[in-house]
PDB file of C-alpha atoms in Angstrom:
ATOM      1  CA  VAL A  22       0.000   0.000   0.000  1.00 63.00           C
ATOM      2  CA  ASN A  23       2.897   2.369   0.709  1.00 67.00           C
ATOM      3  CA  ALA A  24       4.103   1.899  -2.866  1.00 68.00           C
ATOM      4  CA  PHE A  25       0.598   2.686  -4.128  1.00 73.00           C
ATOM      5  CA  ILE A  26       0.413   5.840  -1.995  1.00 77.00           C
ATOM      6  CA  GLU A  27       3.813   6.923  -3.285  1.00 78.00           C
ATOM      7  CA  VAL A  28       2.674   6.540  -6.906  1.00 76.00           C
ATOM      8  CA  VAL A  29      -0.602   8.395  -6.262  1.00 81.00           C
ATOM      9  CA  THR A  30       1.279  11.194  -4.522  1.00 84.00           C
ATOM     10  CA  GLN A  31       3.842  11.435  -7.301  1.00 82.00           C
ATOM     11  CA  TYR A  32       1.367  11.499 -10.206  1.00 79.00           C
ATOM     12  CA  GLY A  33      -1.579  13.188  -8.523  1.00 76.00           C
ATOM     13  CA  ILE A  34      -5.193  12.169  -8.019  1.00 77.00           C
ATOM     14  CA  ASP A  35      -6.425  15.055 -10.147  1.00 79.00           C
ATOM     15  CA  GLU A  36      -4.834  13.668 -13.320  1.00 77.00           C
ATOM     16  CA  TYR A  37      -5.436   9.920 -12.963  1.00 74.00           C
ATOM     17  CA  ASP A  38      -7.928   7.454 -11.521  1.00 77.00           C
ATOM     18  CA  PHE A  39      -6.262   4.926  -9.231  1.00 76.00           C
ATOM     19  CA  SER A  40      -7.392   1.586  -7.893  1.00 76.00           C
ATOM     20  CA  VAL A  41      -5.639  -1.176  -5.972  1.00 75.00           C
ATOM     21  CA  TYR A  42      -5.877  -4.706  -7.282  1.00 74.00           C
ATOM     22  CA  GLU A  43      -3.741  -7.304  -5.505  1.00 74.00           C
ATOM     23  CA  THR A  44      -2.900 -10.392  -7.509  1.00 77.00           C
ATOM     24  CA  ARG A  45      -0.071 -12.703  -8.541  1.00 78.00           C
ATOM     25  CA  THR A  46       3.090 -11.369 -10.178  1.00 81.00           C
ATOM     26  CA  SER A  47       2.262 -13.045 -13.496  1.00 83.00           C
ATOM     27  CA  ASP A  48      -1.176 -11.385 -13.542  1.00 87.00           C
ATOM     28  CA  VAL A  49       0.344  -7.958 -12.802  1.00 87.00           C
ATOM     29  CA  ILE A  50       2.736  -8.371 -15.732  1.00 89.00           C
ATOM     30  CA  GLN A  51      -0.043  -9.529 -18.072  1.00 91.00           C
ATOM     31  CA  ASN A  52      -2.329  -6.662 -17.012  1.00 90.00           C
ATOM     32  CA  VAL A  53       0.372  -4.097 -17.790  1.00 90.00           C
ATOM     33  CA  LYS A  54       1.385  -5.857 -21.013  1.00 91.00           C
ATOM     34  CA  ASN A  55      -2.225  -5.935 -22.236  1.00 92.00           C
ATOM     35  CA  PHE A  56      -2.946  -2.353 -21.064  1.00 89.00           C
ATOM     36  CA  LYS A  57      -5.550  -3.486 -18.557  1.00 89.00           C
ATOM     37  CA  SER A  58      -3.363  -1.609 -16.060  1.00 86.00           C
ATOM     38  CA  GLU A  59      -1.012   1.249 -16.801  1.00 84.00           C
ATOM     39  CA  VAL A  60       1.158   0.573 -13.746  1.00 83.00           C
ATOM     40  CA  GLY A  61       1.911  -2.556 -11.765  1.00 86.00           C
ATOM     41  CA  ILE A  62       3.777  -2.640  -8.460  1.00 82.00           C
ATOM     42  CA  LEU A  63       5.899  -5.721  -7.835  1.00 83.00           C
ATOM     43  CA  TYR A  64       8.391  -6.956  -5.276  1.00 78.00           C
ATOM     44  CA  LEU A  65      11.733  -8.056  -6.746  1.00 78.00           C
ATOM     45  CA  ASN A  66      14.231 -10.098  -4.783  1.00 70.00           C
ATOM     46  CA  ASP A  67      17.628 -11.546  -5.623  1.00 69.00           C
ATOM     47  CA  PHE A  68      16.078 -14.917  -6.357  1.00 65.00           C
ATOM     48  CA  ASP A  69      13.644 -13.864  -9.101  1.00 72.00           C
ATOM     49  CA  ARG A  70      15.200 -10.586 -10.296  1.00 78.00           C
ATOM     50  CA  ASN A  71      16.909 -12.044 -13.399  1.00 80.00           C
ATOM     51  CA  VAL A  72      13.820 -13.933 -14.524  1.00 82.00           C
ATOM     52  CA  LEU A  73      11.507 -10.949 -14.038  1.00 84.00           C
ATOM     53  CA  GLU A  74      13.891  -8.507 -15.724  1.00 89.00           C
ATOM     54  CA  LYS A  75      13.975 -10.846 -18.747  1.00 90.00           C
ATOM     55  CA  ILE A  76      10.150 -10.943 -18.814  1.00 89.00           C
ATOM     56  CA  PHE A  77      10.001  -7.134 -18.541  1.00 90.00           C
ATOM     57  CA  SER A  78      12.423  -6.800 -21.459  1.00 92.00           C
ATOM     58  CA  GLU A  79      10.599  -9.349 -23.645  1.00 92.00           C
ATOM     59  CA  ASN A  80       7.304  -7.547 -23.037  1.00 90.00           C
ATOM     60  CA  GLU A  81       8.730  -4.026 -23.371  1.00 91.00           C
ATOM     61  CA  ILE A  82       7.781  -3.191 -19.791  1.00 91.00           C
ATOM     62  CA  SER A  83       9.991  -0.829 -17.815  1.00 91.00           C
ATOM     63  CA  PHE A  84      10.719  -1.353 -14.124  1.00 89.00           C
ATOM     64  CA  HIS A  85      11.357   1.551 -11.757  1.00 87.00           C
ATOM     65  CA  LYS A  86      12.473   0.868  -8.205  1.00 84.00           C
ATOM     66  CA  LEU A  87      10.312   2.678  -5.648  1.00 79.00           C
ATOM     67  CA  PHE A  88      11.964   1.537  -2.423  1.00 75.00           C
ATOM     68  CA  ASP A  89      13.601  -1.421  -0.693  1.00 76.00           C
ATOM     69  CA  CYS A  90      11.490  -3.907   1.194  1.00 73.00           C
ATOM     70  CA  HIS A  91      12.217  -7.208   2.870  1.00 77.00           C
ATOM     71  CA  ILE A  92      10.419 -10.390   3.849  1.00 81.00           C
ATOM     72  CA  TYR A  93       9.484 -10.541   7.523  1.00 88.00           C
ATOM     73  CA  ALA A  94       7.727 -12.840   9.939  1.00 92.00           C
ATOM     74  CA  TYR A  95       4.541 -11.465  11.490  1.00 94.00           C
ATOM     75  CA  VAL A  96       4.208 -12.976  14.949  1.00 96.00           C
ATOM     76  CA  ALA A  97       1.623 -12.639  17.708  1.00 95.00           C
ATOM     77  CA  LYS A  98       3.026 -10.557  20.589  1.00 94.00           C
ATOM     78  CA  ASN A  99       2.375 -13.414  23.019  1.00 94.00           C
ATOM     79  CA  HIS A 100       4.364 -15.945  20.909  1.00 96.00           C
ATOM     80  CA  PRO A 101       7.835 -16.867  22.246  1.00 96.00           C
ATOM     81  CA  LEU A 102       9.470 -15.821  18.944  1.00 96.00           C
ATOM     82  CA  ALA A 103       8.137 -12.281  19.431  1.00 95.00           C
ATOM     83  CA  GLU A 104      10.889 -11.774  22.016  1.00 96.00           C
ATOM     84  CA  LYS A 105      13.634 -12.319  19.415  1.00 95.00           C
ATOM     85  CA  LYS A 106      15.069  -9.413  17.422  1.00 94.00           C
ATOM     86  CA  THR A 107      15.588 -11.649  14.359  1.00 94.00           C
ATOM     87  CA  ILE A 108      13.954 -14.948  13.438  1.00 94.00           C
ATOM     88  CA  THR A 109      16.122 -17.579  11.796  1.00 91.00           C
ATOM     89  CA  ALA A 110      15.115 -20.230   9.319  1.00 85.00           C
ATOM     90  CA  ASP A 111      15.574 -22.858  12.047  1.00 89.00           C
ATOM     91  CA  ASP A 112      13.065 -20.966  14.219  1.00 93.00           C
ATOM     92  CA  LEU A 113      10.445 -21.333  11.479  1.00 91.00           C
ATOM     93  CA  ILE A 114      10.823 -25.082  10.858  1.00 89.00           C
ATOM     94  CA  PRO A 115       8.586 -26.342  13.718  1.00 92.00           C
ATOM     95  CA  GLU A 116       6.095 -23.475  13.430  1.00 95.00           C
ATOM     96  CA  PRO A 117       2.809 -23.447  11.501  1.00 96.00           C
ATOM     97  CA  LEU A 118       3.392 -20.967   8.677  1.00 94.00           C
ATOM     98  CA  ILE A 119       0.882 -18.774   6.897  1.00 95.00           C
ATOM     99  CA  ILE A 120       2.274 -17.845   3.494  1.00 91.00           C
ATOM    100  CA  SER A 121       1.037 -16.029   0.438  1.00 87.00           C
ATOM    101  CA  ASN A 122      -0.223 -17.970  -2.550  1.00 83.00           C
ATOM    102  CA  GLU A 123       2.671 -16.367  -4.426  1.00 78.00           C
ATOM    103  CA  LEU A 124       5.244 -17.827  -2.006  1.00 79.00           C
ATOM    104  CA  LEU A 125       3.581 -21.220  -2.239  1.00 79.00           C
ATOM    105  CA  HIS A 126       4.250 -21.278  -5.981  1.00 75.00           C
ATOM    106  CA  SER A 127       7.822 -19.994  -5.879  1.00 74.00           C
ATOM    107  CA  ASP A 128      11.145 -21.067  -4.442  1.00 73.00           C
ATOM    108  CA  ILE A 129      11.589 -17.977  -2.268  1.00 75.00           C
ATOM    109  CA  LEU A 130      10.511 -19.741   0.937  1.00 76.00           C
ATOM    110  CA  THR A 131      12.848 -22.623   0.134  1.00 79.00           C
ATOM    111  CA  GLU A 132      15.648 -20.105  -0.309  1.00 77.00           C
ATOM    112  CA  ILE A 133      14.852 -18.533   3.078  1.00 77.00           C
ATOM    113  CA  THR A 134      14.475 -21.762   5.072  1.00 80.00           C
ATOM    114  CA  GLY A 135      16.787 -24.049   3.125  1.00 80.00           C
ATOM    115  CA  ARG A 136      13.967 -26.603   2.950  1.00 82.00           C
ATOM    116  CA  PRO A 137      11.386 -27.483   0.300  1.00 80.00           C
ATOM    117  CA  HIS A 138       7.739 -26.635   0.981  1.00 80.00           C
ATOM    118  CA  ASP A 139       6.848 -30.229   1.813  1.00 83.00           C
ATOM    119  CA  HIS A 140       9.313 -30.105   4.750  1.00 83.00           C
ATOM    120  CA  LEU A 141       7.601 -27.080   6.263  1.00 87.00           C
ATOM    121  CA  HIS A 142       4.401 -26.858   8.281  1.00 89.00           C
ATOM    122  CA  ILE A 143       2.323 -24.615   6.029  1.00 91.00           C
ATOM    123  CA  SER A 144      -0.950 -24.232   7.877  1.00 92.00           C
ATOM    124  CA  ALA A 145      -2.639 -21.702   5.577  1.00 93.00           C
ATOM    125  CA  THR A 146      -2.160 -19.509   2.533  1.00 91.00           C
ATOM    126  CA  TYR A 147      -3.417 -16.018   1.831  1.00 90.00           C
ATOM    127  CA  SER A 148      -3.971 -13.541  -0.978  1.00 85.00           C
ATOM    128  CA  LEU A 149      -4.111 -10.495   1.289  1.00 85.00           C
ATOM    129  CA  LEU A 150      -1.661 -10.111   4.157  1.00 87.00           C
ATOM    130  CA  TYR A 151      -4.431  -8.442   6.155  1.00 88.00           C
ATOM    131  CA  ASN A 152      -6.266 -11.788   6.261  1.00 91.00           C
ATOM    132  CA  ALA A 153      -3.070 -13.518   7.353  1.00 92.00           C
ATOM    133  CA  SER A 154      -2.652 -10.985  10.154  1.00 92.00           C
ATOM    134  CA  ILE A 155      -6.060 -11.977  11.541  1.00 92.00           C
ATOM    135  CA  MET A 156      -5.008 -15.637  11.453  1.00 94.00           C
ATOM    136  CA  VAL A 157      -1.795 -14.761  13.321  1.00 95.00           C
ATOM    137  CA  LYS A 158      -3.717 -12.771  15.944  1.00 93.00           C
ATOM    138  CA  ASP A 159      -5.955 -15.807  16.454  1.00 92.00           C
ATOM    139  CA  GLY A 160      -2.966 -18.120  16.971  1.00 91.00           C
ATOM    140  CA  LEU A 161      -3.028 -20.067  13.707  1.00 93.00           C
ATOM    141  CA  GLY A 162       0.658 -19.533  12.959  1.00 95.00           C
ATOM    142  CA  ILE A 163       3.337 -17.128  11.812  1.00 96.00           C
ATOM    143  CA  ALA A 164       2.743 -15.153   8.627  1.00 94.00           C
ATOM    144  CA  ILE A 165       5.539 -14.525   6.164  1.00 91.00           C
ATOM    145  CA  GLY A 166       5.180 -11.279   4.221  1.00 87.00           C
ATOM    146  CA  LEU A 167       6.674  -7.945   3.235  1.00 81.00           C
ATOM    147  CA  ASP A 168       7.542  -5.440   5.928  1.00 77.00           C
ATOM    148  CA  GLY A 169       5.452  -2.395   6.670  1.00 73.00           C
ATOM    149  CA  ILE A 170       2.162  -3.643   5.230  1.00 76.00           C
ATOM    150  CA  ILE A 171       0.431  -4.522   8.487  1.00 79.00           C
ATOM    151  CA  ASN A 172       0.353  -2.130  11.422  1.00 77.00           C
ATOM    152  CA  THR A 173       2.395  -3.544  14.288  1.00 83.00           C
ATOM    153  CA  ARG A 174       2.634  -0.330  16.310  1.00 84.00           C
ATOM    154  CA  GLY A 175       0.772   0.821  19.366  1.00 85.00           C
ATOM    155  CA  ASP A 176      -1.780  -1.624  20.699  1.00 88.00           C
ATOM    156  CA  SER A 177      -1.423  -4.078  17.803  1.00 89.00           C
ATOM    157  CA  ARG A 178      -1.306  -7.698  18.890  1.00 91.00           C
ATOM    158  CA  LEU A 179       1.392  -8.330  16.254  1.00 93.00           C
ATOM    159  CA  VAL A 180       5.101  -7.714  15.835  1.00 91.00           C
ATOM    160  CA  PHE A 181       7.165  -8.221  12.725  1.00 89.00           C
ATOM    161  CA  ARG A 182      10.672  -9.562  12.835  1.00 92.00           C
ATOM    162  CA  PRO A 183      13.288  -9.753  10.103  1.00 89.00           C
ATOM    163  CA  LEU A 184      14.154 -13.192   8.788  1.00 85.00           C
ATOM    164  CA  SER A 185      17.732 -14.301   8.664  1.00 81.00           C
ATOM    165  CA  PRO A 186      19.198 -17.423   7.103  1.00 65.00           C
ATOM    166  CA  ASN A 187      21.042 -19.910   9.294  1.00 55.00           C
ATOM    167  CA  ARG A 188      24.690 -18.977   8.943  1.00 46.00           C
TER     168      ARG A 188
END
């Protein structure tokens, strides 16, 4: 949402009509390619950067970096892992994980944990991180998602912690 707000602020609401539509990366690319959307906002990481840059080039789509973001673990404040400053891949192995549909169909989670999906306890998937945050608040697991999307300040029952590989 912060990326969306930045684009709206930069281009102005008086000149354009804006709407938010959250979907898979491949759908964002197709929507821009086919002019269903004029702008798509995507997360690039080291794992998929080369593949996505090739797709952008083949489809004559330009990519402009808005800001850096990272994958975090959203944890209930009363969960033991909430006390840690950083959560390691080993910390995640025994935990029920709530991951995006996008992560389920990519190798990013395998890159983070060092284990294939079938060696992880994936308890639920989500399309919107907001829905995952409700599941976390209700004790269904730890959500993996981008930082800064869900409010974890003030009286929120959630915290987010950076993920770090086991090294």
